[in-house]
Short mmCIF file of N, CA and C in Angstrom, two decimals:
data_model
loop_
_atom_site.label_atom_id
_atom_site.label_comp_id
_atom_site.label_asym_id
_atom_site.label_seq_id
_atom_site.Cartn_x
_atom_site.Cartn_y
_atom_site.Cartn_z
N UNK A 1210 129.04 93.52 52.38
CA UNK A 1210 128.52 92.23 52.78
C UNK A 1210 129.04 91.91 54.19
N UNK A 1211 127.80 91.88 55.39
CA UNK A 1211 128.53 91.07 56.50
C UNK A 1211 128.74 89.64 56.85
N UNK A 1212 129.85 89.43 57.42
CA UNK A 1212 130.58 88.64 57.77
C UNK A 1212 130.63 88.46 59.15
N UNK A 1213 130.12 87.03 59.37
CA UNK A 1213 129.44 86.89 61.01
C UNK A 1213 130.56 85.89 61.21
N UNK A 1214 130.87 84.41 60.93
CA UNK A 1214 131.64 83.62 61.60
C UNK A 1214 131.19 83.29 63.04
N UNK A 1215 129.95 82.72 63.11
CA UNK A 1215 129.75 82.78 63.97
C UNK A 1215 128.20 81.72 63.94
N UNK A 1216 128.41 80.94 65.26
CA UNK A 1216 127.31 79.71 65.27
C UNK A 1216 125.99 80.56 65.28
N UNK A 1217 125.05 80.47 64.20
CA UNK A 1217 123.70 80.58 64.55
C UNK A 1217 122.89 79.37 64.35
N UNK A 1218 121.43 80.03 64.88
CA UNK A 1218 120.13 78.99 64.73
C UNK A 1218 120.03 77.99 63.56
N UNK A 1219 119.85 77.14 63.72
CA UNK A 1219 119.33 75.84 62.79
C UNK A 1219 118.66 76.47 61.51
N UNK A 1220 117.79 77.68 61.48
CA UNK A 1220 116.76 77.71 61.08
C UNK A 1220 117.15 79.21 60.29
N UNK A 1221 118.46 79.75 60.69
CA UNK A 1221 119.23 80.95 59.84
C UNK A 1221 119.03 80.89 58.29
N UNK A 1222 119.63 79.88 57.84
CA UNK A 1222 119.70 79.94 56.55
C UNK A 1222 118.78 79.59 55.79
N UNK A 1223 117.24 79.45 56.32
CA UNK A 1223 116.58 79.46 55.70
C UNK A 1223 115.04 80.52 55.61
N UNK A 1224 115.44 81.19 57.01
CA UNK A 1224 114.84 82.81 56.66
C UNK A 1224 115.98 83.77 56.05
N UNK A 1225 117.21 83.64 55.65
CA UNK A 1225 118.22 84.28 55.15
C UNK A 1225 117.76 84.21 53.54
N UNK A 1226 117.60 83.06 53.09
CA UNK A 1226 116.79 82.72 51.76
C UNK A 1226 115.67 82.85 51.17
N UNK A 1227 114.59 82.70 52.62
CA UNK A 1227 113.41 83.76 52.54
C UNK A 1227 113.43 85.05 52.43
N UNK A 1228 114.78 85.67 52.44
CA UNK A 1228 114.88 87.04 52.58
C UNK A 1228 115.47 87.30 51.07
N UNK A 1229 115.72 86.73 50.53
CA UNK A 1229 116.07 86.81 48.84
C UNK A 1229 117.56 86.72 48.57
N UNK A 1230 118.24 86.45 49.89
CA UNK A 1230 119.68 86.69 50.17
C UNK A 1230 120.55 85.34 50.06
N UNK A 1231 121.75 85.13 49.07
CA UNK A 1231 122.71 84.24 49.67
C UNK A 1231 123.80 84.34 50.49
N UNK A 1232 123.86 82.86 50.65
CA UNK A 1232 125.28 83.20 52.38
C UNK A 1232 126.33 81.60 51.77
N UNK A 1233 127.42 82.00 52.62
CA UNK A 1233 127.76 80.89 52.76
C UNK A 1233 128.23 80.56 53.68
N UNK A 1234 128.23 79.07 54.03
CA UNK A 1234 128.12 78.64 55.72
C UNK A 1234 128.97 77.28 55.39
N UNK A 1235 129.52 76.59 56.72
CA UNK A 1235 129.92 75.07 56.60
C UNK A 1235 129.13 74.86 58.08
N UNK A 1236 129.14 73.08 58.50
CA UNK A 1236 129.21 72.44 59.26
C UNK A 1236 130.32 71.96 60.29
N UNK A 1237 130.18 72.25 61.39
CA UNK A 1237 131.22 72.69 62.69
C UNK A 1237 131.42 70.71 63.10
N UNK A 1238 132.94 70.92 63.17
CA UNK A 1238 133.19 69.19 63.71
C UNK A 1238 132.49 69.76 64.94
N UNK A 1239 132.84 68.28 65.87
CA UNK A 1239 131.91 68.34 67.25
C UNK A 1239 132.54 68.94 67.59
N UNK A 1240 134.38 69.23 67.65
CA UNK A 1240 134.85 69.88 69.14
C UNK A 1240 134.73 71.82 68.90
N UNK A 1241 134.83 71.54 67.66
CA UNK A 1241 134.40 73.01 66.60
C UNK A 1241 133.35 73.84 67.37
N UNK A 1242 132.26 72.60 66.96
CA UNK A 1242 130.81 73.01 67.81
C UNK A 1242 130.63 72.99 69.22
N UNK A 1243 131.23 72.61 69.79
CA UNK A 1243 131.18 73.21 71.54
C UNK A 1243 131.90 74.42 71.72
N UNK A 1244 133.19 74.03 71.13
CA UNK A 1244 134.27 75.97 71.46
C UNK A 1244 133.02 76.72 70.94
N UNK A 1245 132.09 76.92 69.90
CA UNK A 1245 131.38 77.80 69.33
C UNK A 1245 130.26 78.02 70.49
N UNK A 1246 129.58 76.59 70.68
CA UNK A 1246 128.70 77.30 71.59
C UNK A 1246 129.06 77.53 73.42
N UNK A 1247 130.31 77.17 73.16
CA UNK A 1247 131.01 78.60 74.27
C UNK A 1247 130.78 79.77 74.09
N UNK A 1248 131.41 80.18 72.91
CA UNK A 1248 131.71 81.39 72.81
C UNK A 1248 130.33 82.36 72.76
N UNK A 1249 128.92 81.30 71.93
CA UNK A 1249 127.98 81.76 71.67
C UNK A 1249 127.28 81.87 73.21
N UNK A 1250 127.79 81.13 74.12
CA UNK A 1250 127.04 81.46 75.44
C UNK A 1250 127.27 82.85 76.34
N UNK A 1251 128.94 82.96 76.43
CA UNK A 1251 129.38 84.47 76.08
C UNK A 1251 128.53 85.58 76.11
N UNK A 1252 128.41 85.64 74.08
CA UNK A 1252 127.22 86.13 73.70
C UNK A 1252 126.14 86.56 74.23
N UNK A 1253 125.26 85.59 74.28
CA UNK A 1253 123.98 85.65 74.84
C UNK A 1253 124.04 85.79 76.01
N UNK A 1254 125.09 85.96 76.75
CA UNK A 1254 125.33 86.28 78.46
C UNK A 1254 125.41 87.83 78.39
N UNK A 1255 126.18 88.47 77.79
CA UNK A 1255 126.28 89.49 77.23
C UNK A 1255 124.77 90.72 76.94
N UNK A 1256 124.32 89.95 75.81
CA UNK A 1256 122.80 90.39 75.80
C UNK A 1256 121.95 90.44 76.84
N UNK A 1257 121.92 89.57 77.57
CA UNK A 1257 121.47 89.76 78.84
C UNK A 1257 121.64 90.68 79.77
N UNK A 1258 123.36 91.18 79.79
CA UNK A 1258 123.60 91.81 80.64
C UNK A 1258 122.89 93.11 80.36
N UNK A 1259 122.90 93.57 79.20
CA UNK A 1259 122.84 94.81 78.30
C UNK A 1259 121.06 94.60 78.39
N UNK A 1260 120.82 93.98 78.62
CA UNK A 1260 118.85 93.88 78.50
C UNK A 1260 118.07 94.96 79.22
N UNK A 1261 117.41 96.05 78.41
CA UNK A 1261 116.94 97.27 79.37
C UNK A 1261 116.01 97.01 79.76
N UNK A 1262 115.05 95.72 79.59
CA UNK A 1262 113.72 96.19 80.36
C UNK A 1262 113.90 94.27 80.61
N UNK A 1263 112.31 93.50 81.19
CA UNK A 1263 112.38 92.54 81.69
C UNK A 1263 111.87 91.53 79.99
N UNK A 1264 111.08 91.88 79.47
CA UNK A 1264 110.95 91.34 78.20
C UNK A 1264 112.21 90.75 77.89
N UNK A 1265 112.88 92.14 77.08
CA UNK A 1265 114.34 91.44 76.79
C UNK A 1265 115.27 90.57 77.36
N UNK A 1266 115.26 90.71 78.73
CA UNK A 1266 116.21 90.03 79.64
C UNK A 1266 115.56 88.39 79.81
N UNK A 1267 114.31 88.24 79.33
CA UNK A 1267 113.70 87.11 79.21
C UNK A 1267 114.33 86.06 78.18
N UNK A 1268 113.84 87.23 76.82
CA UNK A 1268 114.35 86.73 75.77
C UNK A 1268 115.83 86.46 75.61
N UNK A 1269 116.65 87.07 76.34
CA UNK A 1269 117.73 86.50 76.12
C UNK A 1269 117.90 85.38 77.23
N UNK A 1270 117.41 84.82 78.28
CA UNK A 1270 117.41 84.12 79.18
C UNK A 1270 117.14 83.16 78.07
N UNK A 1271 115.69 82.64 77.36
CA UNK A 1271 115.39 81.90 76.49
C UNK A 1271 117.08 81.23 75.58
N UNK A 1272 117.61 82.36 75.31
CA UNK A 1272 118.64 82.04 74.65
C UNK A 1272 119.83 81.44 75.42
N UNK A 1273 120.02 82.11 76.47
CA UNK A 1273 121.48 81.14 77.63
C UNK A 1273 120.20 79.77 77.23
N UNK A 1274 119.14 79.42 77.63
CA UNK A 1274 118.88 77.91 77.63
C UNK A 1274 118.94 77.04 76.58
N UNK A 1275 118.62 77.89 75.41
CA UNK A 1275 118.83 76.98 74.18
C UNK A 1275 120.27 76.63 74.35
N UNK A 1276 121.37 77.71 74.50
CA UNK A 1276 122.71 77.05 74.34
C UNK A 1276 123.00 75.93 75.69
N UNK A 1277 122.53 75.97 76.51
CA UNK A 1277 122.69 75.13 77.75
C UNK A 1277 122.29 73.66 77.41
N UNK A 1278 120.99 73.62 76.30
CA UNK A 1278 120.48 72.43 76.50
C UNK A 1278 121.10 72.18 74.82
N UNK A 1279 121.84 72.76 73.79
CA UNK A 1279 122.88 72.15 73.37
C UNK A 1279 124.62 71.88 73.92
N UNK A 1280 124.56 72.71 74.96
CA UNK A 1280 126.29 72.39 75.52
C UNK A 1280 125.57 70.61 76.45
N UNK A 1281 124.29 70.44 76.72
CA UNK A 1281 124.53 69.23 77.80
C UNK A 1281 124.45 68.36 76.68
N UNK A 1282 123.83 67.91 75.29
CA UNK A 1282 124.03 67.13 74.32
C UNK A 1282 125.37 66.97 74.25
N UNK A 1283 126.30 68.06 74.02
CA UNK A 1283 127.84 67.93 73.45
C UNK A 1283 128.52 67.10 74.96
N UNK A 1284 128.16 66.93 76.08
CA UNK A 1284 128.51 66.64 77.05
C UNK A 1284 128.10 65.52 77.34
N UNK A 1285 127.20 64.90 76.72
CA UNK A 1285 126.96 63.21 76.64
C UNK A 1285 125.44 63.39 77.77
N UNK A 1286 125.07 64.93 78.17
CA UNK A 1286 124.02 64.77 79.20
C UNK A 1286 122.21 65.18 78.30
N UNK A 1287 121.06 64.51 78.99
CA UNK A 1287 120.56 65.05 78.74
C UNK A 1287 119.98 66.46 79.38
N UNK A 1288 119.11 67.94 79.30
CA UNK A 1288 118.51 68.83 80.42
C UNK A 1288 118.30 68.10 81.44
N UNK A 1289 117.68 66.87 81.68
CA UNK A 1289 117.22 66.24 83.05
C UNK A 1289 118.20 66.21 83.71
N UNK A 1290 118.98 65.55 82.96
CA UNK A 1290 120.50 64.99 84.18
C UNK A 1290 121.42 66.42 84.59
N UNK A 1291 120.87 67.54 83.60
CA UNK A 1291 121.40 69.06 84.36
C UNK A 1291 120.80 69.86 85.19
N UNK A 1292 119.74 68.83 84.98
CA UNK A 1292 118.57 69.44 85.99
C UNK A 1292 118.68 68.70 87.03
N UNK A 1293 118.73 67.51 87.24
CA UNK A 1293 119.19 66.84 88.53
C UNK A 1293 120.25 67.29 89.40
N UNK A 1294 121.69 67.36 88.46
CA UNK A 1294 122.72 68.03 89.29
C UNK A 1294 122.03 69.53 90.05
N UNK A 1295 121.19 70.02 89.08
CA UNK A 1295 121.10 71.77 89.95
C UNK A 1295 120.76 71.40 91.06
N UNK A 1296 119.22 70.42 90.67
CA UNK A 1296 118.52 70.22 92.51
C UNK A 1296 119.37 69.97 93.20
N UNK A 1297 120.33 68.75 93.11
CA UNK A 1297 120.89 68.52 94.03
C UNK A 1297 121.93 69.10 94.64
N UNK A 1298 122.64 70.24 93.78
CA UNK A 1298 123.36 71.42 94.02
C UNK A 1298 122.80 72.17 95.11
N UNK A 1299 121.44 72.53 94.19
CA UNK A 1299 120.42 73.60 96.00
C UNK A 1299 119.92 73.08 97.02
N UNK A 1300 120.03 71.53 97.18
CA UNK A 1300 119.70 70.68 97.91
C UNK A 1300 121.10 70.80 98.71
N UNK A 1301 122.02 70.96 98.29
CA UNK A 1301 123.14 70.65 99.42
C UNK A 1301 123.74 72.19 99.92
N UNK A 1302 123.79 72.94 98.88
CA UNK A 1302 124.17 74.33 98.99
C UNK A 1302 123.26 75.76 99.13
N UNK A 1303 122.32 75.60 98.72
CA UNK A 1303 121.35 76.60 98.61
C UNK A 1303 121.05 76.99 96.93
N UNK A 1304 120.58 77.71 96.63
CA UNK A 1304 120.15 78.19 95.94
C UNK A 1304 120.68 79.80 95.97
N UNK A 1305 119.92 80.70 95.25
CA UNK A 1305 119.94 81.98 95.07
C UNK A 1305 118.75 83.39 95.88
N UNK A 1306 118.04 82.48 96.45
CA UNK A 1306 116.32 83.44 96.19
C UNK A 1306 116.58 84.09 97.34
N UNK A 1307 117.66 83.76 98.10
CA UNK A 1307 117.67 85.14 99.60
C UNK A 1307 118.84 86.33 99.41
N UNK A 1308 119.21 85.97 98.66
CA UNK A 1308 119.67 87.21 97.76
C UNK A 1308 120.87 87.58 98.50
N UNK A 1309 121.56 86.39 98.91
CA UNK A 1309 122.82 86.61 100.00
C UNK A 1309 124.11 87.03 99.46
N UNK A 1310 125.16 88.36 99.77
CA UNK A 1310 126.35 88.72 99.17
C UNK A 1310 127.22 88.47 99.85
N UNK A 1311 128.55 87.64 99.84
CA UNK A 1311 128.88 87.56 101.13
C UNK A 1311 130.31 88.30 101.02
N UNK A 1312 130.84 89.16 101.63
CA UNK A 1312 131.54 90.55 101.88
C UNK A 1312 133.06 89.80 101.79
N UNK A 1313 133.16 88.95 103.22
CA UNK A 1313 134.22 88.24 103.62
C UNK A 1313 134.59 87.46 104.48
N UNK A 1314 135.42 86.40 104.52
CA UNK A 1314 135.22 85.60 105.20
C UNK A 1314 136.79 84.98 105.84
N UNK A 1315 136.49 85.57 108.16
CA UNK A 1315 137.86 85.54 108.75
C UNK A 1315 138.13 84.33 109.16
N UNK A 1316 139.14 84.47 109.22
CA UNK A 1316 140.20 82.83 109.71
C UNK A 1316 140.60 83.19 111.15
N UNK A 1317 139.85 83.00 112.00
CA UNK A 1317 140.34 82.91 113.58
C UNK A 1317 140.64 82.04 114.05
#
Protein backbone atom coordinates (compact mmCIF):
# COMPACT_ATOMS: atom_id res chain seq x y z
CA UNK A 1 0.00 0.00 0.00
CA UNK A 2 1.36 3.52 -0.96
CA UNK A 3 1.85 6.07 1.27
CA UNK A 4 1.91 9.66 -0.15
CA UNK A 5 1.63 12.28 2.85
CA UNK A 6 1.30 14.62 0.76
CA UNK A 7 -1.25 17.67 -0.33
CA UNK A 8 -3.30 16.59 -3.32
CA UNK A 9 -6.28 17.84 -5.53
CA UNK A 10 -9.66 18.54 -3.99
CA UNK A 11 -11.04 16.05 -6.21
CA UNK A 12 -8.33 12.92 -5.19
CA UNK A 13 -10.44 11.17 -3.05
CA UNK A 14 -13.05 10.90 -4.99
CA UNK A 15 -11.61 9.37 -8.27
CA UNK A 16 -9.55 7.23 -5.62
CA UNK A 17 -13.16 5.79 -4.72
CA UNK A 18 -14.16 5.70 -8.20
CA UNK A 19 -11.33 3.50 -8.50
CA UNK A 20 -12.79 0.88 -5.96
CA UNK A 21 -9.97 1.90 -3.55
CA UNK A 22 -9.86 3.16 0.17
CA UNK A 23 -7.45 5.83 1.61
CA UNK A 24 -7.11 7.65 4.49
CA UNK A 25 -6.60 11.35 4.60
CA UNK A 26 -7.14 14.38 7.30
CA UNK A 27 -7.66 18.13 6.84
CA UNK A 28 -4.43 20.47 6.97
CA UNK A 29 -4.74 23.56 9.71
CA UNK A 30 -4.08 26.76 7.65
CA UNK A 31 -0.38 27.08 8.56
CA UNK A 32 -0.20 23.10 7.82
CA UNK A 33 -1.70 24.03 4.46
CA UNK A 34 0.67 26.65 3.18
CA UNK A 35 4.10 24.70 4.44
CA UNK A 36 2.28 21.91 2.16
CA UNK A 37 1.61 23.95 -0.65
CA UNK A 38 5.22 25.02 -0.46
CA UNK A 39 6.47 22.05 -0.57
CA UNK A 40 3.84 21.00 -3.26
CA UNK A 41 5.16 24.00 -5.38
CA UNK A 42 8.67 22.41 -5.12
CA UNK A 43 7.04 19.56 -6.64
CA UNK A 44 5.44 20.76 -9.48
CA UNK A 45 8.60 22.99 -10.12
CA UNK A 46 10.38 19.90 -10.31
CA UNK A 47 8.04 18.28 -12.92
CA UNK A 48 8.53 20.97 -14.92
CA UNK A 49 11.99 20.88 -14.85
CA UNK A 50 12.02 17.14 -15.87
CA UNK A 51 9.18 17.96 -18.72
CA UNK A 52 10.50 16.34 -22.12
CA UNK A 53 8.48 17.83 -24.60
CA UNK A 54 6.26 21.29 -24.57
CA UNK A 55 2.79 19.54 -23.79
CA UNK A 56 4.12 18.39 -20.56
CA UNK A 57 5.96 21.43 -19.56
CA UNK A 58 2.52 23.11 -20.09
CA UNK A 59 0.81 20.82 -18.03
CA UNK A 60 2.89 21.20 -15.36
CA UNK A 61 2.97 25.07 -15.77
CA UNK A 62 -1.01 24.60 -15.32
CA UNK A 63 0.02 23.11 -12.05
CA UNK A 64 2.83 25.89 -10.57
CA UNK A 65 -0.63 28.09 -11.19
CA UNK A 66 -3.08 26.19 -9.44
CA UNK A 67 -0.63 26.21 -6.43
CA UNK A 68 0.09 30.03 -6.95
CA UNK A 69 -3.49 30.95 -7.01
CA UNK A 70 -3.92 28.80 -3.72
CA UNK A 71 -0.57 30.19 -1.95
CA UNK A 72 -2.23 34.02 -2.85
CA UNK A 73 -5.66 32.88 -0.93
CA UNK A 74 -3.38 31.65 2.11
CA UNK A 75 -1.77 35.18 1.79
CA UNK A 76 -4.93 37.21 2.26
CA UNK A 77 -4.39 38.08 -1.82
CA UNK A 78 -6.55 37.58 -4.53
CA UNK A 79 -4.65 36.29 -8.53
CA UNK A 80 -5.51 40.00 -9.45
CA UNK A 81 -3.65 41.64 -6.71
CA UNK A 82 -0.63 39.01 -7.89
CA UNK A 83 -1.22 39.98 -10.98
CA UNK A 84 -0.99 43.61 -10.33
CA UNK A 85 2.24 43.33 -8.34
CA UNK A 86 3.83 41.31 -11.57
CA UNK A 87 2.76 44.27 -13.97
CA UNK A 88 4.02 46.51 -11.91
CA UNK A 89 7.19 44.52 -11.24
CA UNK A 90 7.79 44.55 -15.35
CA UNK A 91 6.68 47.92 -15.38
CA UNK A 92 9.55 49.03 -13.21
CA UNK A 93 12.09 46.21 -13.86
CA UNK A 94 11.52 44.43 -16.99
CA UNK A 95 10.27 41.40 -17.60
CA UNK A 96 11.90 38.21 -19.12
CA UNK A 97 11.19 38.08 -23.12
CA UNK A 98 14.86 39.44 -24.16
CA UNK A 99 16.27 36.66 -22.75
CA UNK A 100 19.03 38.68 -20.86
CA UNK A 101 21.93 36.61 -18.64
CA UNK A 102 23.83 38.81 -16.88
CA UNK A 103 27.59 37.32 -16.39
CA UNK A 104 28.79 40.13 -13.91
CA UNK A 105 28.71 43.06 -12.55
CA UNK A 106 32.19 45.70 -11.83
CA UNK A 107 32.53 48.21 -9.12
CA UNK A 108 34.77 51.00 -10.59
Amino acid sequence: MPVYNKLVRDKIPQIIEAGGKTFAMRTLSGEEYRQELRKKSFEELEEYMNAKDDVTAVEELADLLEIIHALAECHGATIEQVEAVRAEKAEKRGGFQEKIFLIEVHDE
